[in-house]
Coordinates of C-alpha atoms in Angstrom, one line a residue:
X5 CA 4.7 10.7 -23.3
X6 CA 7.7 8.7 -21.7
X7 CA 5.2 5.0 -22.6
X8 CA 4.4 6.5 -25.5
X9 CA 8.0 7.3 -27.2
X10 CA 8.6 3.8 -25.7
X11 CA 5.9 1.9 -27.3
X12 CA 7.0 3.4 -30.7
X13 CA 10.7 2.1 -30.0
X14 CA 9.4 -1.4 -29.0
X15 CA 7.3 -1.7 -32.2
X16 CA 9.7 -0.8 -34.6
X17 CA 12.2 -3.2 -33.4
X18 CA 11.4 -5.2 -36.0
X19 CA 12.6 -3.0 -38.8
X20 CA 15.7 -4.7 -41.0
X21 CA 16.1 -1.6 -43.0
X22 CA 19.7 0.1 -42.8
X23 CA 20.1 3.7 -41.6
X24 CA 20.3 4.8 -45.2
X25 CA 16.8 3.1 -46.1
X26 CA 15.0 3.9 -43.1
X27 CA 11.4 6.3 -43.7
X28 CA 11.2 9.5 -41.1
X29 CA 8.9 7.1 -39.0
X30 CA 11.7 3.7 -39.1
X31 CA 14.8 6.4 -38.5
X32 CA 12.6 7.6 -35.2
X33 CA 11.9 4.8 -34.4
X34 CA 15.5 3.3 -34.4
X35 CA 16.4 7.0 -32.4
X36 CA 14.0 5.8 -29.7
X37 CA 15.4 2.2 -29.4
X38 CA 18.7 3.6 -28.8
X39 CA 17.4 6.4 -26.4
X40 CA 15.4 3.7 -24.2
X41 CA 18.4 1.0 -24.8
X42 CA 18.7 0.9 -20.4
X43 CA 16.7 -1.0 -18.2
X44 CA 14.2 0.7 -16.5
X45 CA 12.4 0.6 -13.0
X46 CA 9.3 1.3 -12.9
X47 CA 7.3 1.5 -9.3
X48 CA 4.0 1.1 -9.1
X49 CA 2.5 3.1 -6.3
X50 CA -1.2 3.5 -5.3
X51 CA -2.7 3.0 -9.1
X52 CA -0.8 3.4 -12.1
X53 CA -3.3 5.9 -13.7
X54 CA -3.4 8.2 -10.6
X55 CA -4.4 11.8 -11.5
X56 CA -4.3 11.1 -15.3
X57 CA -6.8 13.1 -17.3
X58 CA -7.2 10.9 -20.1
X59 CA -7.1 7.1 -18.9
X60 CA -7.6 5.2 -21.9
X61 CA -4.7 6.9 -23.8
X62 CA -2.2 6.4 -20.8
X63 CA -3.6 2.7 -20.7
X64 CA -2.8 2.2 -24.5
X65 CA 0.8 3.7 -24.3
X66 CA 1.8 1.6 -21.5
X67 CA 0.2 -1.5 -23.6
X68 CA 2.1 -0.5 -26.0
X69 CA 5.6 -0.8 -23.9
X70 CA 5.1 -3.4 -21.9
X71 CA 6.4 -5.9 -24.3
X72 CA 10.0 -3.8 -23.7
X73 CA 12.4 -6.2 -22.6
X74 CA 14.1 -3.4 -20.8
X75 CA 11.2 -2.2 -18.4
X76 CA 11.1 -3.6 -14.8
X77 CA 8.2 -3.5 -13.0
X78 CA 7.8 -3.5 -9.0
X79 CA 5.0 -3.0 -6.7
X80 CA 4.8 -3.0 -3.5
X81 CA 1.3 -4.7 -2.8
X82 CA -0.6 -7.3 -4.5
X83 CA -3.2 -4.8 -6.0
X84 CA -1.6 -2.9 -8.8
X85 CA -1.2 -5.3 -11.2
X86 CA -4.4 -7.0 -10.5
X87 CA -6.1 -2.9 -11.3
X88 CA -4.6 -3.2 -14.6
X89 CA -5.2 -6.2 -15.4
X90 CA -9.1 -4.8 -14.8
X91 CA -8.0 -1.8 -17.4
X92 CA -7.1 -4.2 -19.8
X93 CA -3.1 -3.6 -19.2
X94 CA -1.7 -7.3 -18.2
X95 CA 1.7 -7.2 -17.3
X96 CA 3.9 -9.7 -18.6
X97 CA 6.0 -9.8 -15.7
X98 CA 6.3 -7.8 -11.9
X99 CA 8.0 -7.9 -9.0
X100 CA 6.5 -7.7 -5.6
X101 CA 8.2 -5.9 -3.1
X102 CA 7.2 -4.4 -0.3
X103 CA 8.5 -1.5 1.9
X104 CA 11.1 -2.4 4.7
X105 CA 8.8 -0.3 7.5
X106 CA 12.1 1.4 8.2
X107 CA 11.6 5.0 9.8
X108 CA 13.8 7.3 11.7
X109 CA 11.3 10.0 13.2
X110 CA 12.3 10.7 16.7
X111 CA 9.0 9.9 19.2
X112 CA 7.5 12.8 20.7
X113 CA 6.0 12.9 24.2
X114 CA 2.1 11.7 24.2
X115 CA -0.1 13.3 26.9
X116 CA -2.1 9.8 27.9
X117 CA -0.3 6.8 26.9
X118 CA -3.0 5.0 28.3
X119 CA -5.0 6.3 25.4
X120 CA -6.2 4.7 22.2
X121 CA -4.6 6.6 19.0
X122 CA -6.7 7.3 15.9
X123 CA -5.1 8.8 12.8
X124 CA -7.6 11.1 11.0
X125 CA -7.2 10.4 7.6
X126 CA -8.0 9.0 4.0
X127 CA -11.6 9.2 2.9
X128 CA -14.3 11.5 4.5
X129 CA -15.6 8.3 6.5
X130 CA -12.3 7.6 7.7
X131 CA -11.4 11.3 8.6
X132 CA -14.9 12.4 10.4
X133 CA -17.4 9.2 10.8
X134 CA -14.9 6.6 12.4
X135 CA -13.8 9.6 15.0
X136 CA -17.5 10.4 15.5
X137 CA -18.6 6.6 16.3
X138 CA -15.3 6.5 18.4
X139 CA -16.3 9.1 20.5
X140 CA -19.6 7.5 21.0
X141 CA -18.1 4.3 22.4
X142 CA -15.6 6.0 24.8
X143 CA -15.9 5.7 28.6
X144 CA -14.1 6.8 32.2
X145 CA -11.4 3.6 30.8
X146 CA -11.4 3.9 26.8
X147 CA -10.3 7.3 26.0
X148 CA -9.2 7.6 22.3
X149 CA -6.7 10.4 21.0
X150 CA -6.9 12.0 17.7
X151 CA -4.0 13.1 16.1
X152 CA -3.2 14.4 12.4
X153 CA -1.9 12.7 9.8
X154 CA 1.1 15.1 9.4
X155 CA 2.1 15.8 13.2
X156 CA 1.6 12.3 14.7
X157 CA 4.8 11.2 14.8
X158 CA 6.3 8.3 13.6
X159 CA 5.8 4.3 14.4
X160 CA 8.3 5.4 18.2
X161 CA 5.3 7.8 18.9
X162 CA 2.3 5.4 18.3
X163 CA 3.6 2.7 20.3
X164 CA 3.5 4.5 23.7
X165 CA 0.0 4.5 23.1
X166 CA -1.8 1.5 24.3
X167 CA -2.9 0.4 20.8
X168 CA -3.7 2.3 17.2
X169 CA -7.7 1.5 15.6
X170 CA -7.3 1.2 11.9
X171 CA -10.0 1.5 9.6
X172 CA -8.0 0.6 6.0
X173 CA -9.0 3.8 4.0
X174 CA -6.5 2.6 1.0
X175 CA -5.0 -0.3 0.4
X176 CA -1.6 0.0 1.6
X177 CA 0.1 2.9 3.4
X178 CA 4.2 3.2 4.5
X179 CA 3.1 3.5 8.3
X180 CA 1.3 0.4 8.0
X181 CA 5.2 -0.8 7.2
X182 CA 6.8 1.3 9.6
X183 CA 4.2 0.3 12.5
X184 CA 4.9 -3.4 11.9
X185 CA 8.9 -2.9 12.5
X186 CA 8.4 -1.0 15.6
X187 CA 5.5 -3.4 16.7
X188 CA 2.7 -1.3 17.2
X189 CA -0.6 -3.0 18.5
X190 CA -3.3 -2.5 15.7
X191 CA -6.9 -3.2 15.9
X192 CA -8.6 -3.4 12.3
X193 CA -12.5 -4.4 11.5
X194 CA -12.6 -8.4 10.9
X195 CA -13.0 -8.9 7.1
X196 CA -16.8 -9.1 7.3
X197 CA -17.0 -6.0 9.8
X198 CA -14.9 -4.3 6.8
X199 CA -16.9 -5.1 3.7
X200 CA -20.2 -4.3 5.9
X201 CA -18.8 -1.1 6.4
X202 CA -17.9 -0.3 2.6
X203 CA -21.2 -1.0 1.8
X204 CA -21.7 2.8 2.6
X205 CA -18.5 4.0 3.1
X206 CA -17.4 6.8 0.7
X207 CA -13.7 5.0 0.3
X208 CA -12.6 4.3 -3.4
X209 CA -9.6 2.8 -2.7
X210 CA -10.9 -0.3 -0.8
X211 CA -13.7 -0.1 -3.0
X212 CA -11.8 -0.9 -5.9
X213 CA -10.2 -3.9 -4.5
X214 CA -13.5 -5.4 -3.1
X215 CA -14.5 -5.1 -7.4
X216 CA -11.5 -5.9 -9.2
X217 CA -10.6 -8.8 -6.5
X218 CA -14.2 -10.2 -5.8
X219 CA -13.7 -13.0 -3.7
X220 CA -9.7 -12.4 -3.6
X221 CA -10.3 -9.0 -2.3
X222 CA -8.5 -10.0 1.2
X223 CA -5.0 -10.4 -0.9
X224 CA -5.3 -6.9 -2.5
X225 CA -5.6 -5.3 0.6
X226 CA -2.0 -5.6 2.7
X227 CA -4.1 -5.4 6.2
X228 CA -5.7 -8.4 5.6
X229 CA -3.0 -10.3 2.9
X230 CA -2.2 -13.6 4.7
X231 CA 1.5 -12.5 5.1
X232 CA 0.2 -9.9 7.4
X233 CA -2.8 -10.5 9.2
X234 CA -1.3 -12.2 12.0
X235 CA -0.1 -9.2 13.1
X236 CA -3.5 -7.3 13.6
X237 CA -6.6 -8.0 15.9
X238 CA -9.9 -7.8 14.3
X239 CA -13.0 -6.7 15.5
X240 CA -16.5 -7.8 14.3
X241 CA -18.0 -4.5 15.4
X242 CA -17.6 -1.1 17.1
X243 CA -19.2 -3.0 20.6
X244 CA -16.8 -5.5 20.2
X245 CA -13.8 -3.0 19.5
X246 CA -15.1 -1.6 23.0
X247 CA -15.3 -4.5 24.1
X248 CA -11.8 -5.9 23.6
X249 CA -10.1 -2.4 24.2
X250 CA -11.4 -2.3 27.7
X251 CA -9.6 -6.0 28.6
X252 CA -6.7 -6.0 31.3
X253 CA -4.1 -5.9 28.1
X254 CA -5.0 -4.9 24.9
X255 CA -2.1 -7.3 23.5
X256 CA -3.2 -10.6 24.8
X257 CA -1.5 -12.7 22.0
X258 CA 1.3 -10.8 22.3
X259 CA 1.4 -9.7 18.4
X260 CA 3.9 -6.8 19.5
X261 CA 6.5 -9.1 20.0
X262 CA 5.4 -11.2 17.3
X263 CA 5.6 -8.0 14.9
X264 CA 9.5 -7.1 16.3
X265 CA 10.9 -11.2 16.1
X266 CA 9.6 -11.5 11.9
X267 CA 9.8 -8.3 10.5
X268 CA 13.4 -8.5 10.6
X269 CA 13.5 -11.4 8.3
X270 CA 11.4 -9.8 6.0
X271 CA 13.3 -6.0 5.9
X272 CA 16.4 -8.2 5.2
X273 CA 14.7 -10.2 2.4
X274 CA 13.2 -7.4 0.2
X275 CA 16.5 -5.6 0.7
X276 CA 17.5 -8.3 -1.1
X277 CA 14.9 -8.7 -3.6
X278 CA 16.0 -5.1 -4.5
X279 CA 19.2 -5.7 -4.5
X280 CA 18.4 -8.8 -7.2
X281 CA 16.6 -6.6 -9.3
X282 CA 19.0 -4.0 -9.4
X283 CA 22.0 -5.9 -10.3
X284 CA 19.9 -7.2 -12.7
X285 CA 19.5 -4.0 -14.2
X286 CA 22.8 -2.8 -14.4
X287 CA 22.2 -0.1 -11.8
X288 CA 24.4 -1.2 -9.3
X289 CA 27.3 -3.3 -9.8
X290 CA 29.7 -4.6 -6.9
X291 CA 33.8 -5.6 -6.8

C-alpha cells in the first residue's frame, strides 16, 4: 500500500488545477504529494518482494514510485537491483552500501579450538548434506564442530577456531561482514566447485543469482565479489578442502591479518557513505 499511495502522488504531480478545481482523484492525489513530501530511505535487503503474496502487483506499485524524487534507495550487495531489473523494476538510481561487520557479542569458550567450525544453516543442502559429506572427510587431525545458527556466538567465538567452511547458501549474510572485521579464516568452494554444486543443490538464493547474473553471477554474490574474495580460500573440491585443512596452518597467506589491516578502511567509508546519504535527506543535520 505504502508504493502504491506513492505511485498515485508521483503521477498526479502533473496536475495544474487549483484546490478549488481539483476532481476527488486530483484532490487525493495532491493529499498524497503532501503526505510523501520527505525523502525516504528505502533498504533493500535479501529481495525486494520477499514473502509477498502477489508479486506482480507489488512490482507494479513500486514502478509506479520509483520516478519519486524523494525515494532513496540502498542496498547492501550488488544483487538486488540486478533481481529487479529481472522483474521488470529498473531503478533509476541506488546506492550501494554495505554493512560495517561491526558486532559486539562477547566470545564464548569453544571446546576444541583446534576444530574446524561449520554453521548449520540456509537451505536443506546447506543445513544436512554439507555436515554429512563433512563428516565423511574427517580424520584423527580434521575434526569439524557443528554449531547452530542461533547459539554460535559471534565473529570473537568463530575465530578461536582454526578456520570456518562456508558453503554460500544466500547471497549475503551480516556474519559474513562481521567475520571479515574480526578476521576469521574462511574456506569457500572455488567458483567452479560452487556452480558444480548448485547444479543439484536445493538453494534458491544462489540459484537466482547464477540466472539473473549469467556470466556476472560472481559480482551478485558478496563471497565471491572482487572486493572480497581476497579474503577467502577456495577449494575445488571436498578432497581438496581436506586436503588444505590438514596443512601445518590453515592461513598460509595470512588473509587473517589481511581481513583486520582493510576492513577498517572500508567500516570508515560506508559510515560515510551513510552519512552522505543522510544529510542528503534531511535526516540528520550537524552545527
Amino acid at each position: 500500500p505504502f508504493f502504491r499511495l506513492l505511485g498515485k502522488a508521483v503521477q498526479g504531480a502533473g496536475s495544474t488545477g487549483t484546490p478549488g478545481q481539483q476532481g476527488p482523484d486530483e484532490a487525493r492525489s495532491a493529499a498524497g504529494r503532501r503526505a510523501c513530501g520527505a525523502t525516504i530511505v528505502v533498504q533493500l535487503y535479501n529481495r525486494f518482494n520477499y514473502g509477498i503474496k502477489d508479486p506482480n502487483r507489488y512490482g507494479a506499485d513500486i514502478r509506479s514510485a520509483l520516478p519519486a524524487p524523494n525515494l532513496l534507495w540502498v542496498s547492501h550487495n550488488a544483487f538486488e537491483a540486478e533481481y529487479m531489473r529481472s522483474l521488470a523494476v529498473p531503478l533509476p538510481h541506488w546506492h550501494f552500501i554495505r554493512p560495517l561487520g561491526f558486532s559486539r557479542i562477547p566470545a564464548k569458550p569453544v571446546a576444541d579450538q583446534s576444530a574446524i567450525a561449520y554453521i548449520r544453516d540456509g537451505c536443506h543442502f546447506a543445513k544436512v548434506a554439507v555436515p554429512n559429506i563433512l563428516r565423511s572427510i574427517a580424520r584423527p587431525n580434521l575434526k569439524f564442530a557443528f554449531v547452530e545458527p542461533w547459539v554460535y556466538g559471534g565473529p570473537a567465538t568463530l575465530r578461536q577456531y582454526r578456520a570456518l567452511v562456508v558453503v554460500p547458501y544466500q547471497l549475503s549474510l551480516m556474519r559474513l561482514y562481521e567475520n571479515i572485521a574480526h578476521g576469521v579464516v574462511t574456506y569457500i568452494p572455488s567458483p567452479s566447485f560452487f556452480r558444480a554444486l548448485m547444479q543439484t543443490a536445493q538453494c534458491a538464493e544462489p540459484k537466482k543469482a547464477l540466472r539473473v547474473c549469467e556470466d556476472a553471477w560472481e559480482s551478485c554474490v558478496e563471497y565471491y565479489h572482487a572486493d572480497l574474495a581476497r579474503y577467502f580460500y577456495h577449494f575445488d573440491s571436498w578432497e581438496d578442502l581436506a586436503s588444505k585443512l590438514t596443512q601445518s596452518s590453515v592461513d598460509p597467506l595470512s588473509k587473517s591479518q589481511l581481513m583486520l589491516a582493510e576492513w577498517p578502511a572500508h567500516a570508515t567509508n560506508a559510515r560515510h557513505a551513510w552519512t552522505a546519504l543522510l544529510l542528503h535527506a534531511g535526516v540528520v543535520t550537524f552545527t
